[in-house]
Every structure is written in C-alpha cells, then in structure tokens.
Amino acid sequence: MATPFLLLAAVAGIGQVAANLPLPSLPAIAETFRVGPGGGELVLAVFLAAFAPFQLVWGPLSDRHGRRPVVLGTLGLFAAGSLLCAVATSFAVLLAGRVLQAAGGAAGLVIARAMIRDANEGAGVGRGMAALSMAIAAVPAFSPLLGAALDLAAGWRAGFLFSAAVALAILALAARALVETNISRLVVLDARAIARGYRGVWASPRFRANVLVAAGAMGGLFAFGAGSPELYIIGFGLTPAVYALYPLIAVGGVVIGGGVARQLMKRGRATAGLATGTVLMLAGSLGMVALDPLGLFGKHAVNVTMSLFVLGLGLALPAAFAEALAEFKGNAGTAASLAGAIQIGFGAVAAALAGVIGMPAAMAGCGLVAAASLAVRPAGRHST
C-alpha cells in the first residue's frame, strides 16, 4: 500500500503555505504591534531564516528513525507554531511562532522528496519529482490571494488559524494513510554522523552539479518574487490587486514544464529535459536583461521572458533533483535535506541581490549558475 499522492503533496506544500499566506497581512500585523513598516517584513524574514537550516535536521532524523514519525511530529510542531502566531499578544511571541512554523514546515518537502526516492528507481524518481512539482506549483501563487481573503473577512489572525487547521487535518490523514518508506535506516545518528553524511553527499560531483542547477532555478524564482512587486506596482503602475494575479505566470510555466518533463522521463530522456530546461532559463533571464538596452522593457516583454524562465524551471527542476538524489538510496533524507537547504539559501541570496542589482540582473546570474553547473555535470550518468 502506497501513500496517496495528494497527501504527499499536501505534506510537501504546507511550508510554502506558511511562507506566503501572511504576505497581504504584513502591514496590518505591523500596525497591530506598532513595529513600523519594516517590522512586518521580519515576519517573512524570520520564517525564511529558520526554514533553510531546519531542513538540515529533519532529513537525517528521518534516515535514522523513519519518514512517518518525522512527518507526524513536524506537522504537530507546525500546528503549534501557527496557533501561537494566532494568539500572540506581542511581536516577539509572533516571531517565536513563525520560527516554530518554519521548523515544522521545513520537513514537508524534504521528506516528500526522500519518500519518492525511497519508493522509486531510475526514471520513476524523476517522474515522481515532476508530479510533485506540478502538484505544489500553485501554492506560492494562490496562498497570498487566500491570505488576503481571510484577512479581509476576519483579520490577520485568521490566516494563522487557517494554517493550524490545515496542518491538523493533514496530520489526521497522515496518521491513517502515510506509509513508511524508509526500510534501511541508519544504525546510529549523532552530530559527527550527520556531518559525515553531509560531507559524503557533497563529495558527489553528480550531486553538486545537479543541486546547483536546481539552486539556480529556485534563485531566479525568488529574485522574481522579491523584485517584481516594486517593478510591477511602482514601475509599471499596476494596482496591488492586479499585481497579485501575476504569480500565476509561474504556475502555468511550472505545470507545463513539469508535464513535459514527466513525458520525457517516461521515455527515458530525463537528461534532455534537464538540458532544455536550463537553456530556457538562461534564455529567459538573459533576454530580460537585454530588454532595456533594446528599448523593449515593459510588463508584456518582461512577462514573456519570465514565462520562458519558469517553463525551463518546470522542465529542469524535477530532473535535477532526481539526478541529485539518485546515488543516495540509503540516506535519501540527508541528501534531500542538503539539496533543499542549498536551494533555499541560494534563493534567499538571489532575493537580496534583486534589491541591490535589480531583478533582471539577479535572475540572469541565477541562469548562468544553472548553465555553468550543467556544463560541468558528470558525463554519461543519467536516470533512464
């Protein structure tokens, strides 16, 4: 009996829900606690700062103790953090709740990827990664819209109550239907063992090259998320409500690219999807940089180049993760943790750079990192 895929996707996506759902409520939160406009941004910054390192914790623990107990425990932790945010009477308590949310939410995508690796071989890993990417593609786009609706209906605390309710519902389903996939657990686990595990994973040229392709893909997406509000609202004159629809570009690209990636993997052509996707990301990001010198910089032209980038992301990201985890059957949790932490960390750097050098330049840098990593990828080794 296998875990229902929708349950696996829900486990994987809950961290992204927590990251994006409060975004429309940040001004109201800042006003409630009288922390000023910049204080509201801490609600997101603290979450991201905790999210990346906690990914490094849950993977090795799931390698030692199993995927199921880690998922159940972290869903409970996520629900507790969400409730703490909802009832917070001070800004410090709210931020503490966000740390707990991040700690619990960080496990989902790591464990879901590890479970896919546990249960599949060869091209099956890539198909599973592509399906997972497609299933959770809408989360970053629709979470802010849902957050805005909840805030309008019942205030900013409603979003955190909603997150807690969702986590508890997923926890109840997981307790009944989540199947343990880790049948070859690590014998011992301590700080030295964890460090050795991460060193062993990073020592693999195949892992390094593919995870940096994935990092470049996610970095470009984070740069777009960080730089697009100012560009579209201030630069192009869109209202915030209209701008909120633009993340749907990313959903469409990831879904289409992921669908093509699944078909390529069914035919044993994962490498073709990885290469084509990386080329499209590079073309889209460099094309965006070229718009201004050519006198074409406008919202429609930016949308076209962004569409190319996310289409490439949808193609490349599942194959990159499948290839990065391919050698690590026995410690897939450790490999997935390190890959996820690198991806999120790189994304955070790219988002910061978007505010310094501009969104197009930051995205171009990410496209170049992905292309350079693909170029040094070990030859002759690929999923089939």
XYZ file of C-alpha atoms in Angstrom:
384
model
C 0.000 0.000 0.000
C 1.453 3.339 -1.080
C 0.862 6.768 0.428
C -1.820 8.668 -1.545
C -0.049 11.180 -3.750
C -2.324 14.068 -2.761
C -1.381 13.502 0.885
C 2.298 13.557 -0.041
C 1.762 16.793 -1.980
C -0.066 18.338 0.986
C 2.806 17.439 3.307
C 5.260 18.944 0.817
C 3.336 22.175 0.294
C 2.446 23.210 3.824
C 5.695 25.122 4.382
C 5.047 27.225 1.297
C 1.536 27.968 2.555
C 3.009 29.332 5.786
C 5.582 31.418 3.939
C 3.143 33.115 1.569
C -0.243 33.213 3.306
C 0.571 36.146 5.663
C 2.077 38.401 2.980
C -1.047 40.551 2.415
C -1.402 40.916 6.203
C 2.096 42.245 6.922
C 1.014 45.931 7.099
C -1.851 45.034 9.469
C 0.477 42.954 11.659
C 2.975 45.823 11.825
C 0.182 48.211 12.796
C -1.173 45.852 15.477
C 2.163 45.590 17.255
C 3.323 49.138 16.362
C 6.598 47.917 14.895
C 6.653 50.116 11.796
C 6.614 49.059 8.130
C 9.969 47.265 8.313
C 8.769 45.189 11.258
C 6.179 43.486 9.092
C 8.908 42.249 6.779
C 10.510 40.461 9.731
C 7.516 38.115 9.776
C 8.731 36.734 6.436
C 12.460 37.142 7.060
C 12.415 35.217 10.341
C 10.471 32.387 8.712
C 12.939 32.047 5.838
C 15.944 32.359 8.162
C 14.689 29.364 10.167
C 13.322 27.356 7.246
C 16.628 26.618 5.485
C 18.696 25.310 8.440
C 15.857 23.180 9.813
C 15.815 21.275 6.524
C 19.262 20.020 7.509
C 17.802 18.497 10.686
C 14.798 16.526 9.504
C 16.355 14.553 6.652
C 18.995 12.769 8.755
C 16.449 12.158 11.525
C 14.144 10.506 9.001
C 17.055 8.385 7.735
C 17.538 7.120 11.288
C 14.002 6.945 12.706
C 11.822 6.733 9.597
C 9.870 9.187 7.452
C 6.471 8.689 9.112
C 7.321 9.720 12.713
C 9.200 12.808 11.486
C 6.255 13.897 9.328
C 3.741 13.396 12.138
C 5.901 15.211 14.675
C 6.681 18.179 12.446
C 3.042 18.630 11.411
C 2.210 18.899 15.111
C 5.037 21.401 15.563
C 3.774 23.436 12.605
C 0.226 23.496 14.017
C 1.535 24.632 17.417
C 3.529 27.445 15.814
C 0.520 28.563 13.789
C -1.677 28.682 16.889
C 0.984 30.628 18.771
C 1.026 33.212 15.965
C -2.764 33.427 16.005
C -2.964 34.205 19.727
C 0.234 36.276 20.007
C -0.049 39.273 22.306
C 3.387 40.660 21.413
C 5.524 40.844 18.317
C 8.227 38.701 19.944
C 5.704 35.912 20.566
C 4.528 36.157 16.956
C 8.087 35.781 15.691
C 8.617 32.804 18.016
C 5.541 31.228 16.474
C 6.950 31.854 13.000
C 10.147 30.042 13.964
C 8.083 27.037 15.101
C 6.074 27.207 11.872
C 9.277 27.211 9.827
C 10.771 24.367 11.849
C 7.716 22.201 11.241
C 7.129 23.280 7.648
C 10.740 22.677 6.621
C 10.300 18.925 6.920
C 7.497 18.522 4.387
C 9.233 18.955 1.052
C 12.420 17.251 2.262
C 10.572 14.158 3.470
C 8.287 14.036 0.416
C 11.300 14.018 -1.912
C 13.029 11.397 0.221
C 9.913 9.195 0.141
C 9.753 9.446 -3.641
C 13.398 8.390 -3.783
C 12.754 5.534 -1.359
C 9.920 4.115 -3.414
C 11.300 4.503 -6.951
C 14.304 3.723 -9.105
C 15.652 5.261 -12.308
C 13.143 7.259 -14.323
C 10.484 6.677 -11.664
C 12.286 9.098 -9.349
C 12.186 11.859 -11.945
C 8.530 11.242 -12.754
C 7.691 11.439 -9.073
C 9.633 14.692 -8.672
C 7.889 16.183 -11.716
C 4.460 15.220 -10.405
C 5.290 16.719 -7.005
C 6.493 19.971 -8.596
C 3.301 20.245 -10.614
C 1.088 19.459 -7.632
C 2.530 22.200 -5.418
C 3.158 24.788 -8.151
C 0.004 26.728 -7.328
C 0.802 27.156 -3.631
C 3.046 30.256 -3.897
C 0.609 31.909 -6.292
C -2.701 31.246 -4.559
C -1.609 31.462 -0.914
C -1.396 35.297 -0.899
C -4.829 35.529 -2.541
C -6.283 33.254 0.126
C -4.445 35.200 2.819
C -5.925 38.457 1.541
C -9.438 36.983 1.582
C -9.053 35.682 5.151
C -7.616 38.997 6.308
C -10.483 40.911 4.734
C -13.071 38.580 6.253
C -11.736 38.154 9.790
C -8.414 39.958 10.282
C -4.801 38.825 10.080
C -5.085 36.207 12.843
C -7.499 34.206 10.680
C -4.700 33.219 8.328
C -2.704 31.624 11.123
C -5.787 29.837 12.450
C -6.390 28.522 8.948
C -2.801 27.252 8.752
C -3.216 25.434 12.073
C -6.479 23.840 10.949
C -4.938 22.663 7.679
C -1.938 21.189 9.493
C -4.150 19.304 11.938
C -6.291 17.960 9.091
C -3.192 16.756 7.220
C -1.854 15.266 10.470
C -5.060 13.282 10.954
C -4.889 11.977 7.387
C -1.184 11.190 7.654
C -1.728 9.243 10.880
C -4.098 6.978 8.953
C -2.616 6.815 5.472
C 1.093 7.747 5.463
C 3.128 4.620 4.707
C 6.693 4.272 5.967
C 9.124 4.030 3.025
C 12.484 4.005 4.803
C 13.252 0.315 5.207
C 17.042 0.646 5.522
C 17.567 3.016 8.426
C 20.847 4.377 9.690
C 22.148 2.433 12.678
C 23.438 5.437 14.623
C 22.913 9.174 14.427
C 24.873 11.864 16.193
C 26.404 15.196 15.276
C 29.505 13.572 13.829
C 27.445 11.062 11.870
C 25.293 13.873 10.464
C 28.389 15.857 9.464
C 29.914 12.788 7.810
C 26.664 12.169 5.982
C 26.553 15.685 4.597
C 30.229 15.586 3.623
C 29.634 12.312 1.826
C 26.688 13.714 -0.094
C 28.508 16.931 -1.039
C 31.537 14.922 -2.180
C 29.499 13.534 -5.077
C 30.139 15.543 -8.282
C 26.800 14.328 -9.583
C 25.006 15.739 -6.545
C 26.842 19.069 -6.602
C 26.269 19.803 -10.274
C 22.587 18.895 -10.263
C 21.728 20.611 -6.995
C 23.327 23.834 -8.257
C 21.142 23.654 -11.368
C 18.165 23.399 -9.000
C 19.531 26.263 -6.897
C 19.845 28.483 -9.962
C 16.264 27.681 -10.916
C 14.871 28.479 -7.481
C 17.117 31.517 -7.114
C 15.621 33.030 -10.253
C 12.123 32.423 -8.927
C 12.987 34.024 -5.564
C 14.555 37.011 -7.333
C 11.356 37.488 -9.312
C 9.269 37.240 -6.149
C 11.427 39.822 -4.363
C 11.821 42.290 -7.214
C 8.511 42.081 -9.054
C 6.271 43.982 -6.572
C 8.268 47.204 -6.907
C 8.721 46.721 -10.644
C 5.090 45.987 -11.459
C 3.388 48.254 -8.920
C 5.735 51.267 -8.940
C 7.486 50.826 -12.282
C 4.566 49.629 -14.415
C 1.799 51.288 -12.389
C -0.300 48.208 -11.586
C -2.551 48.138 -8.546
C -1.627 45.614 -5.823
C -4.794 43.634 -6.607
C -3.864 43.307 -10.282
C -0.246 42.506 -9.419
C -1.431 39.613 -7.216
C -2.505 37.818 -10.407
C 0.968 37.883 -11.956
C 2.425 34.989 -9.920
C 0.054 32.800 -11.950
C 2.678 33.110 -14.704
C 4.934 30.925 -12.611
C 2.181 28.371 -12.026
C 1.492 27.988 -15.738
C 5.159 27.625 -16.615
C 5.901 25.077 -13.900
C 2.820 22.994 -14.717
C 3.508 22.929 -18.456
C 7.220 22.311 -17.997
C 6.584 19.637 -15.387
C 4.114 17.877 -17.672
C 6.635 17.788 -20.494
C 9.314 16.617 -18.059
C 7.151 13.670 -16.979
C 6.643 12.615 -20.581
C 10.368 12.836 -21.301
C 11.156 10.746 -18.226
C 8.654 8.095 -19.267
C 10.694 7.783 -22.470
C 13.993 7.640 -20.592
C 15.030 11.137 -21.665
C 15.461 12.920 -18.336
C 18.746 14.462 -19.463
C 17.019 16.083 -22.441
C 14.541 17.792 -20.130
C 17.323 18.958 -17.834
C 19.365 20.425 -20.684
C 16.419 22.020 -22.483
C 15.042 23.480 -19.270
C 18.387 25.007 -18.312
C 18.775 26.571 -21.757
C 15.285 28.079 -21.494
C 16.054 29.504 -18.040
C 19.237 31.058 -19.380
C 17.468 32.436 -22.456
C 14.629 33.894 -20.407
C 16.878 35.561 -17.835
C 19.403 36.947 -20.330
C 16.520 38.035 -22.531
C 15.080 40.031 -19.649
C 18.414 41.821 -19.171
C 18.509 42.638 -22.890
C 15.064 44.273 -22.920
C 16.159 47.625 -21.514
C 19.098 48.229 -23.917
C 16.782 47.286 -26.789
C 14.115 49.740 -25.630
C 11.596 46.936 -25.062
C 11.380 46.920 -21.267
C 7.686 46.764 -20.358
C 5.328 44.489 -18.488
C 4.407 42.353 -21.514
C 8.008 41.809 -22.590
C 9.027 41.009 -19.019
C 6.139 38.532 -18.840
C 7.353 36.776 -21.976
C 10.912 36.395 -20.708
C 9.673 35.307 -17.269
C 7.435 32.725 -18.931
C 10.481 31.292 -20.712
C 12.351 31.083 -17.407
C 9.603 29.301 -15.462
C 8.895 26.946 -18.372
C 12.551 25.966 -18.215
C 12.321 25.660 -14.433
C 9.401 23.249 -14.754
C 11.438 21.123 -17.149
C 14.761 21.192 -15.328
C 13.934 21.166 -11.624
C 12.400 17.657 -11.337
C 15.234 16.096 -13.345
C 17.868 17.996 -11.359
C 16.501 16.755 -8.046
C 16.074 13.207 -9.324
C 19.682 13.178 -10.510
C 20.962 14.797 -7.304
C 19.304 12.114 -5.143
C 19.925 9.180 -7.487
C 23.027 7.841 -5.709
C 21.567 8.054 -2.203
C 19.049 5.275 -1.714
C 20.044 4.560 1.896
C 20.311 8.174 3.051
C 17.870 9.959 0.768
C 16.699 12.131 3.671
C 20.185 13.521 4.226
C 20.636 14.193 0.504
C 17.191 15.814 0.205
C 17.884 17.980 3.267
C 21.172 19.282 1.927
C 19.687 19.876 -1.511
C 16.727 21.749 -0.045
C 18.869 23.894 2.247
C 21.195 24.849 -0.610
C 18.214 25.660 -2.796
C 16.503 27.870 -0.198
C 19.784 29.504 0.851
C 20.649 30.327 -2.746
C 17.127 31.663 -3.241
C 17.489 33.968 -0.246
C 20.762 35.350 -1.639
C 19.168 35.888 -5.044
C 16.215 37.691 -3.465
C 18.601 40.006 -1.616
C 20.583 40.663 -4.796
C 17.397 41.587 -6.647
C 17.087 44.569 -4.314
C 20.704 45.629 -4.964
C 21.398 44.963 -8.648
C 17.833 44.682 -9.904
C 15.585 41.726 -10.622
C 16.691 41.096 -14.251
C 20.411 41.026 -13.366
C 19.815 38.765 -10.355
C 17.795 36.346 -12.486
C 20.489 36.372 -15.184
C 23.082 35.460 -12.563
C 20.928 32.527 -11.485
C 20.517 31.378 -15.083
C 24.277 31.494 -15.568
C 24.865 29.460 -12.380
C 22.433 26.797 -13.609
C 24.023 26.681 -17.070
C 27.576 26.529 -15.706
C 26.591 23.723 -13.323
C 25.014 21.771 -16.165
C 28.202 22.203 -18.201
C 30.361 20.563 -15.511
C 27.864 17.798 -14.790
C 29.481 14.328 -14.935
C 29.033 12.859 -18.400
C 27.457 9.529 -19.125
C 25.442 9.220 -15.926
C 21.734 9.891 -16.019
C 18.417 8.497 -14.991
C 16.682 6.327 -17.518
